Amino acid sequence: LREVSADAMRTAMLAGIRELGIAALPWNREPRDLQARIEFLRRLDGGEEDAAADGEAPRRDSGWPSVDDHALAESLDAWLAPWLDGVTRRDHLARIPLTDALRALLPWEQQRRLDELAPTHLEVPTGSRVRIDYLDESAPAVSVRLQEVFGLEQTPRIGGGRVPITFKLLSPAQRPVQVTRDLASFWRGAYADVRKDMRGRYPIHYWPENPLE
């Protein structure tokens, strides 16, 4: 067709995306992280599905939109259509700023609270900013070298202080050493054995007897 109205083109593209499935959109790490952060807060503040699964009475609506793949596929007209201007072919889907489209589902106040309650990074005592993984099975989780958390006495918590971060502690060679959600207990207990092992494997590195130094 030589001339097609913008509305007809959007309708056709939406129909095509429904047929292809939500995975046809340009999902990379950034929009998946944002999706997982929003879902994390929705479950934390509402928990309707979790409560129902446990046989409990449904809890209050969290106020956070449902943005899992099923919900997004069911509401394409509402959230994706405004981002389809000029998108006329399947390969044009790569142009869609998916992260911006998902953020636009949140009013300004929720966007602010998202960054406050479900931050993207955690600053550790060395000053490094470590990405918080909301897609990991033990999410929220960080993978960080053990040496970078010396001096961090307690496990940081997010979600308004309700959820401890899972620490996947790594050796200087980035190999797993320990997984914990309770740094204080780790320092008091298993750290002594881990220190002994690390001193043998990496003798040129600093392994303090007191890890809070």
PDB file of C-alpha atoms in Angstrom:
ATOM      1  CA  LEU A   1       0.000   0.000   0.000  1.00  0.00           C
ATOM      2  CA  ARG A   2       1.360   3.426  -0.899  1.00  0.00           C
ATOM      3  CA  GLU A   3      -0.355   5.371   1.876  1.00  0.00           C
ATOM      4  CA  VAL A   4      -1.380   3.991   5.259  1.00  0.00           C
ATOM      5  CA  SER A   5      -2.665   6.060   8.151  1.00  0.00           C
ATOM      6  CA  ALA A   6      -0.610   6.120  11.361  1.00  0.00           C
ATOM      7  CA  ASP A   7      -3.484   4.567  13.298  1.00  0.00           C
ATOM      8  CA  ALA A   8      -3.839   1.701  10.829  1.00  0.00           C
ATOM      9  CA  MET A   9      -0.098   1.108  10.888  1.00  0.00           C
ATOM     10  CA  ARG A  10      -0.030   0.993  14.711  1.00  0.00           C
ATOM     11  CA  THR A  11      -2.954  -1.429  14.693  1.00  0.00           C
ATOM     12  CA  ALA A  12      -1.165  -3.671  12.210  1.00  0.00           C
ATOM     13  CA  MET A  13       2.113  -3.569  14.156  1.00  0.00           C
ATOM     14  CA  LEU A  14       0.339  -4.387  17.418  1.00  0.00           C
ATOM     15  CA  ALA A  15      -1.360  -7.348  15.738  1.00  0.00           C
ATOM     16  CA  GLY A  16       2.014  -8.515  14.463  1.00  0.00           C
ATOM     17  CA  ILE A  17       3.617  -8.240  17.902  1.00  0.00           C
ATOM     18  CA  ARG A  18       0.780 -10.224  19.444  1.00  0.00           C
ATOM     19  CA  GLU A  19       1.343 -12.940  16.845  1.00  0.00           C
ATOM     20  CA  LEU A  20       5.125 -12.962  17.319  1.00  0.00           C
ATOM     21  CA  GLY A  21       4.926 -12.752  21.097  1.00  0.00           C
ATOM     22  CA  ILE A  22       6.310 -10.257  23.594  1.00  0.00           C
ATOM     23  CA  ALA A  23       9.813 -11.695  23.121  1.00  0.00           C
ATOM     24  CA  ALA A  24       9.940 -10.051  19.676  1.00  0.00           C
ATOM     25  CA  LEU A  25      10.508  -6.694  21.394  1.00  0.00           C
ATOM     26  CA  PRO A  26      14.113  -5.526  21.928  1.00  0.00           C
ATOM     27  CA  TRP A  27      14.635  -6.978  25.378  1.00  0.00           C
ATOM     28  CA  ASN A  28      18.182  -6.552  26.633  1.00  0.00           C
ATOM     29  CA  ARG A  29      19.534  -6.376  30.162  1.00  0.00           C
ATOM     30  CA  GLU A  30      18.383  -2.825  30.911  1.00  0.00           C
ATOM     31  CA  PRO A  31      14.633  -3.235  30.290  1.00  0.00           C
ATOM     32  CA  ARG A  32      14.660  -6.696  31.889  1.00  0.00           C
ATOM     33  CA  ASP A  33      16.281  -5.220  34.995  1.00  0.00           C
ATOM     34  CA  LEU A  34      13.693  -2.436  35.123  1.00  0.00           C
ATOM     35  CA  GLN A  35      10.870  -4.941  34.668  1.00  0.00           C
ATOM     36  CA  ALA A  36      12.256  -7.075  37.511  1.00  0.00           C
ATOM     37  CA  ARG A  37      12.653  -4.066  39.838  1.00  0.00           C
ATOM     38  CA  ILE A  38       9.037  -3.002  39.328  1.00  0.00           C
ATOM     39  CA  GLU A  39       7.803  -6.562  39.854  1.00  0.00           C
ATOM     40  CA  PHE A  40       9.947  -6.845  42.993  1.00  0.00           C
ATOM     41  CA  LEU A  41       8.193  -3.827  44.527  1.00  0.00           C
ATOM     42  CA  ARG A  42       4.756  -4.915  43.339  1.00  0.00           C
ATOM     43  CA  ARG A  43       5.151  -8.270  45.086  1.00  0.00           C
ATOM     44  CA  LEU A  44       6.686  -6.663  48.141  1.00  0.00           C
ATOM     45  CA  ASP A  45       3.947  -4.059  48.593  1.00  0.00           C
ATOM     46  CA  GLY A  46       0.997  -6.183  47.507  1.00  0.00           C
ATOM     47  CA  GLY A  47       1.694  -9.865  47.253  1.00  0.00           C
ATOM     48  CA  GLU A  48      -1.773 -10.811  46.025  1.00  0.00           C
ATOM     49  CA  GLU A  49      -0.505 -13.741  43.971  1.00  0.00           C
ATOM     50  CA  ASP A  50       1.889 -14.992  46.649  1.00  0.00           C
ATOM     51  CA  ALA A  51      -0.785 -14.773  49.318  1.00  0.00           C
ATOM     52  CA  ALA A  52      -3.319 -16.629  47.185  1.00  0.00           C
ATOM     53  CA  ALA A  53      -0.780 -19.344  46.445  1.00  0.00           C
ATOM     54  CA  ASP A  54      -0.246 -19.812  50.179  1.00  0.00           C
ATOM     55  CA  GLY A  55      -3.977 -19.995  50.851  1.00  0.00           C
ATOM     56  CA  GLU A  56      -3.994 -16.622  52.606  1.00  0.00           C
ATOM     57  CA  ALA A  57      -6.467 -13.816  52.117  1.00  0.00           C
ATOM     58  CA  PRO A  58      -5.468 -11.514  49.237  1.00  0.00           C
ATOM     59  CA  ARG A  59      -3.508  -8.498  50.369  1.00  0.00           C
ATOM     60  CA  ARG A  60      -4.088  -4.908  49.339  1.00  0.00           C
ATOM     61  CA  ASP A  61      -3.222  -3.665  45.854  1.00  0.00           C
ATOM     62  CA  SER A  62       0.362  -2.446  45.920  1.00  0.00           C
ATOM     63  CA  GLY A  63      -0.226   0.399  43.478  1.00  0.00           C
ATOM     64  CA  TRP A  64       2.668  -0.793  41.328  1.00  0.00           C
ATOM     65  CA  PRO A  65       1.619  -1.910  37.826  1.00  0.00           C
ATOM     66  CA  SER A  66       1.989  -5.529  36.821  1.00  0.00           C
ATOM     67  CA  VAL A  67       4.698  -5.611  34.158  1.00  0.00           C
ATOM     68  CA  ASP A  68       5.452  -9.315  33.775  1.00  0.00           C
ATOM     69  CA  ASP A  69       5.431 -10.644  30.219  1.00  0.00           C
ATOM     70  CA  HIS A  70       1.830 -11.840  30.431  1.00  0.00           C
ATOM     71  CA  ALA A  71       0.521  -8.503  31.702  1.00  0.00           C
ATOM     72  CA  LEU A  72       2.491  -6.561  29.093  1.00  0.00           C
ATOM     73  CA  ALA A  73       1.208  -8.792  26.292  1.00  0.00           C
ATOM     74  CA  GLU A  74      -2.371  -8.245  27.487  1.00  0.00           C
ATOM     75  CA  SER A  75      -2.016  -4.442  27.539  1.00  0.00           C
ATOM     76  CA  LEU A  76       0.023  -3.680  24.418  1.00  0.00           C
ATOM     77  CA  ASP A  77      -2.469  -1.066  23.214  1.00  0.00           C
ATOM     78  CA  ALA A  78      -2.108   0.917  26.409  1.00  0.00           C
ATOM     79  CA  TRP A  79       1.654   1.034  26.914  1.00  0.00           C
ATOM     80  CA  LEU A  80       3.342   0.211  23.604  1.00  0.00           C
ATOM     81  CA  ALA A  81       1.174   1.923  20.988  1.00  0.00           C
ATOM     82  CA  PRO A  82       2.509   5.451  21.747  1.00  0.00           C
ATOM     83  CA  TRP A  83       6.047   4.231  20.920  1.00  0.00           C
ATOM     84  CA  LEU A  84       5.217   2.814  17.492  1.00  0.00           C
ATOM     85  CA  ASP A  85       5.322   6.014  15.420  1.00  0.00           C
ATOM     86  CA  GLY A  86       7.426   5.311  12.357  1.00  0.00           C
ATOM     87  CA  VAL A  87       7.658   1.606  13.165  1.00  0.00           C
ATOM     88  CA  THR A  88       6.432  -0.100  10.000  1.00  0.00           C
ATOM     89  CA  ARG A  89       8.442  -3.314   9.748  1.00  0.00           C
ATOM     90  CA  ARG A  90       9.456  -6.146  12.028  1.00  0.00           C
ATOM     91  CA  ASP A  91      13.100  -5.067  11.999  1.00  0.00           C
ATOM     92  CA  HIS A  92      11.996  -1.605  13.138  1.00  0.00           C
ATOM     93  CA  LEU A  93      11.060  -3.095  16.521  1.00  0.00           C
ATOM     94  CA  ALA A  94      14.718  -2.745  17.514  1.00  0.00           C
ATOM     95  CA  ARG A  95      14.202   1.037  17.523  1.00  0.00           C
ATOM     96  CA  ILE A  96      11.688   0.965  20.371  1.00  0.00           C
ATOM     97  CA  PRO A  97      13.181   2.452  23.580  1.00  0.00           C
ATOM     98  CA  LEU A  98      11.749  -0.304  25.736  1.00  0.00           C
ATOM     99  CA  THR A  99      13.191   1.003  28.999  1.00  0.00           C
ATOM    100  CA  ASP A 100      11.577   4.409  28.413  1.00  0.00           C
ATOM    101  CA  ALA A 101       8.278   2.739  27.525  1.00  0.00           C
ATOM    102  CA  LEU A 102       8.256   0.760  30.791  1.00  0.00           C
ATOM    103  CA  ARG A 103       9.249   3.782  32.883  1.00  0.00           C
ATOM    104  CA  ALA A 104       6.396   5.732  31.315  1.00  0.00           C
ATOM    105  CA  LEU A 105       3.992   3.322  33.044  1.00  0.00           C
ATOM    106  CA  LEU A 106       5.008   4.885  36.360  1.00  0.00           C
ATOM    107  CA  PRO A 107       3.965   8.344  37.494  1.00  0.00           C
ATOM    108  CA  TRP A 108       6.826  10.618  38.563  1.00  0.00           C
ATOM    109  CA  GLU A 109       6.435   9.834  42.274  1.00  0.00           C
ATOM    110  CA  GLN A 110       6.618   6.081  41.628  1.00  0.00           C
ATOM    111  CA  GLN A 111       9.694   6.556  39.462  1.00  0.00           C
ATOM    112  CA  ARG A 112      11.348   8.351  42.368  1.00  0.00           C
ATOM    113  CA  ARG A 113      10.320   5.638  44.825  1.00  0.00           C
ATOM    114  CA  LEU A 114      11.500   2.934  42.452  1.00  0.00           C
ATOM    115  CA  ASP A 115      15.028   4.332  42.524  1.00  0.00           C
ATOM    116  CA  GLU A 116      14.832   4.763  46.289  1.00  0.00           C
ATOM    117  CA  LEU A 117      13.369   1.352  47.198  1.00  0.00           C
ATOM    118  CA  ALA A 118      14.876  -0.800  44.443  1.00  0.00           C
ATOM    119  CA  PRO A 119      18.171   0.877  43.498  1.00  0.00           C
ATOM    120  CA  THR A 120      20.191  -0.347  40.554  1.00  0.00           C
ATOM    121  CA  HIS A 121      23.526  -0.394  42.404  1.00  0.00           C
ATOM    122  CA  LEU A 122      24.989  -0.825  45.876  1.00  0.00           C
ATOM    123  CA  GLU A 123      28.031   1.159  47.001  1.00  0.00           C
ATOM    124  CA  VAL A 124      30.483  -1.021  48.953  1.00  0.00           C
ATOM    125  CA  PRO A 125      33.208   0.162  51.389  1.00  0.00           C
ATOM    126  CA  THR A 126      35.857   0.407  48.638  1.00  0.00           C
ATOM    127  CA  GLY A 127      33.673   2.962  46.850  1.00  0.00           C
ATOM    128  CA  SER A 128      32.757   0.606  44.014  1.00  0.00           C
ATOM    129  CA  ARG A 129      29.164   0.646  42.788  1.00  0.00           C
ATOM    130  CA  VAL A 130      28.040  -2.960  42.301  1.00  0.00           C
ATOM    131  CA  ARG A 131      24.980  -3.772  40.207  1.00  0.00           C
ATOM    132  CA  ILE A 132      22.085  -5.301  42.123  1.00  0.00           C
ATOM    133  CA  ASP A 133      20.692  -8.288  40.251  1.00  0.00           C
ATOM    134  CA  TYR A 134      16.905  -8.558  40.441  1.00  0.00           C
ATOM    135  CA  LEU A 135      16.795 -11.408  37.921  1.00  0.00           C
ATOM    136  CA  ASP A 136      18.874 -13.844  39.979  1.00  0.00           C
ATOM    137  CA  GLU A 137      17.046 -16.707  41.715  1.00  0.00           C
ATOM    138  CA  SER A 138      18.244 -15.297  45.062  1.00  0.00           C
ATOM    139  CA  ALA A 139      17.405 -11.702  44.113  1.00  0.00           C
ATOM    140  CA  PRO A 140      18.074  -9.047  45.098  1.00  0.00           C
ATOM    141  CA  ALA A 141      21.700 -10.120  44.848  1.00  0.00           C
ATOM    142  CA  VAL A 142      25.156  -8.690  44.270  1.00  0.00           C
ATOM    143  CA  SER A 143      28.286 -10.491  43.106  1.00  0.00           C
ATOM    144  CA  VAL A 144      31.315  -8.785  44.617  1.00  0.00           C
ATOM    145  CA  ARG A 145      34.875  -9.624  45.634  1.00  0.00           C
ATOM    146  CA  LEU A 146      35.104 -10.491  49.324  1.00  0.00           C
ATOM    147  CA  GLN A 147      37.831  -7.897  49.823  1.00  0.00           C
ATOM    148  CA  GLU A 148      35.463  -5.128  48.712  1.00  0.00           C
ATOM    149  CA  VAL A 149      33.108  -5.703  51.629  1.00  0.00           C
ATOM    150  CA  PHE A 150      35.670  -5.639  54.454  1.00  0.00           C
ATOM    151  CA  GLY A 151      34.301  -3.107  56.913  1.00  0.00           C
ATOM    152  CA  LEU A 152      30.654  -3.724  56.030  1.00  0.00           C
ATOM    153  CA  GLU A 153      29.303  -5.038  59.313  1.00  0.00           C
ATOM    154  CA  GLN A 154      25.647  -5.646  58.478  1.00  0.00           C
ATOM    155  CA  THR A 155      23.844  -6.772  55.348  1.00  0.00           C
ATOM    156  CA  PRO A 156      22.312  -3.765  53.543  1.00  0.00           C
ATOM    157  CA  ARG A 157      18.568  -3.973  53.059  1.00  0.00           C
ATOM    158  CA  ILE A 158      16.369  -2.483  50.348  1.00  0.00           C
ATOM    159  CA  GLY A 159      12.627  -2.170  49.830  1.00  0.00           C
ATOM    160  CA  GLY A 160      12.389   0.297  52.687  1.00  0.00           C
ATOM    161  CA  GLY A 161      14.573  -1.909  54.913  1.00  0.00           C
ATOM    162  CA  ARG A 162      12.442  -5.013  54.443  1.00  0.00           C
ATOM    163  CA  VAL A 163      14.626  -7.185  52.191  1.00  0.00           C
ATOM    164  CA  PRO A 164      18.299  -8.087  52.776  1.00  0.00           C
ATOM    165  CA  ILE A 165      20.573  -8.238  49.757  1.00  0.00           C
ATOM    166  CA  THR A 166      22.099 -11.632  48.972  1.00  0.00           C
ATOM    167  CA  PHE A 167      25.882 -11.384  48.781  1.00  0.00           C
ATOM    168  CA  LYS A 168      27.697 -13.688  46.374  1.00  0.00           C
ATOM    169  CA  LEU A 169      31.230 -13.210  47.634  1.00  0.00           C
ATOM    170  CA  LEU A 170      34.032 -13.852  45.173  1.00  0.00           C
ATOM    171  CA  SER A 171      37.750 -14.581  45.358  1.00  0.00           C
ATOM    172  CA  PRO A 172      40.296 -12.240  43.704  1.00  0.00           C
ATOM    173  CA  ALA A 173      39.949 -14.520  40.651  1.00  0.00           C
ATOM    174  CA  GLN A 174      36.166 -13.902  40.622  1.00  0.00           C
ATOM    175  CA  ARG A 175      35.381 -17.447  41.785  1.00  0.00           C
ATOM    176  CA  PRO A 176      32.522 -18.063  44.273  1.00  0.00           C
ATOM    177  CA  VAL A 177      33.613 -18.161  47.914  1.00  0.00           C
ATOM    178  CA  GLN A 178      30.427 -17.776  49.943  1.00  0.00           C
ATOM    179  CA  VAL A 179      26.756 -16.866  49.546  1.00  0.00           C
ATOM    180  CA  THR A 180      25.076 -15.112  52.457  1.00  0.00           C
ATOM    181  CA  ARG A 181      22.231 -12.801  53.377  1.00  0.00           C
ATOM    182  CA  ASP A 182      23.686 -12.305  56.858  1.00  0.00           C
ATOM    183  CA  LEU A 183      27.128 -10.689  56.738  1.00  0.00           C
ATOM    184  CA  ALA A 184      27.307 -10.302  60.513  1.00  0.00           C
ATOM    185  CA  SER A 185      26.962 -14.080  61.010  1.00  0.00           C
ATOM    186  CA  PHE A 186      29.421 -14.760  58.192  1.00  0.00           C
ATOM    187  CA  TRP A 187      32.067 -12.539  59.795  1.00  0.00           C
ATOM    188  CA  ARG A 188      31.560 -14.222  63.183  1.00  0.00           C
ATOM    189  CA  GLY A 189      31.549 -17.769  61.807  1.00  0.00           C
ATOM    190  CA  ALA A 190      32.598 -18.994  58.383  1.00  0.00           C
ATOM    191  CA  TYR A 191      34.941 -16.115  57.622  1.00  0.00           C
ATOM    192  CA  ALA A 192      37.779 -17.634  59.675  1.00  0.00           C
ATOM    193  CA  ASP A 193      37.841 -20.747  57.466  1.00  0.00           C
ATOM    194  CA  VAL A 194      37.415 -18.708  54.290  1.00  0.00           C
ATOM    195  CA  ARG A 195      40.299 -16.449  55.373  1.00  0.00           C
ATOM    196  CA  LYS A 196      42.553 -19.442  55.947  1.00  0.00           C
ATOM    197  CA  ASP A 197      41.756 -20.790  52.477  1.00  0.00           C
ATOM    198  CA  MET A 198      42.171 -17.390  50.789  1.00  0.00           C
ATOM    199  CA  ARG A 199      45.513 -16.752  52.504  1.00  0.00           C
ATOM    200  CA  GLY A 200      46.776 -20.032  51.091  1.00  0.00           C
ATOM    201  CA  ARG A 201      45.464 -19.417  47.581  1.00  0.00           C
ATOM    202  CA  TYR A 202      46.147 -15.682  47.324  1.00  0.00           C
ATOM    203  CA  PRO A 203      48.988 -14.897  49.738  1.00  0.00           C
ATOM    204  CA  ILE A 204      49.814 -11.493  48.251  1.00  0.00           C
ATOM    205  CA  HIS A 205      46.324 -10.197  49.057  1.00  0.00           C
ATOM    206  CA  TYR A 206      45.228  -8.649  52.334  1.00  0.00           C
ATOM    207  CA  TRP A 207      43.111 -10.956  54.506  1.00  0.00           C
ATOM    208  CA  PRO A 208      42.609  -9.222  57.876  1.00  0.00           C
ATOM    209  CA  GLU A 209      41.861 -11.238  60.978  1.00  0.00           C
ATOM    210  CA  ASN A 210      39.246  -8.624  61.773  1.00  0.00           C
ATOM    211  CA  PRO A 211      37.170  -8.261  58.585  1.00  0.00           C
ATOM    212  CA  LEU A 212      35.513  -5.105  59.912  1.00  0.00           C
ATOM    213  CA  GLU A 213      38.794  -3.208  59.531  1.00  0.00           C
TER     214      GLU A 213
END
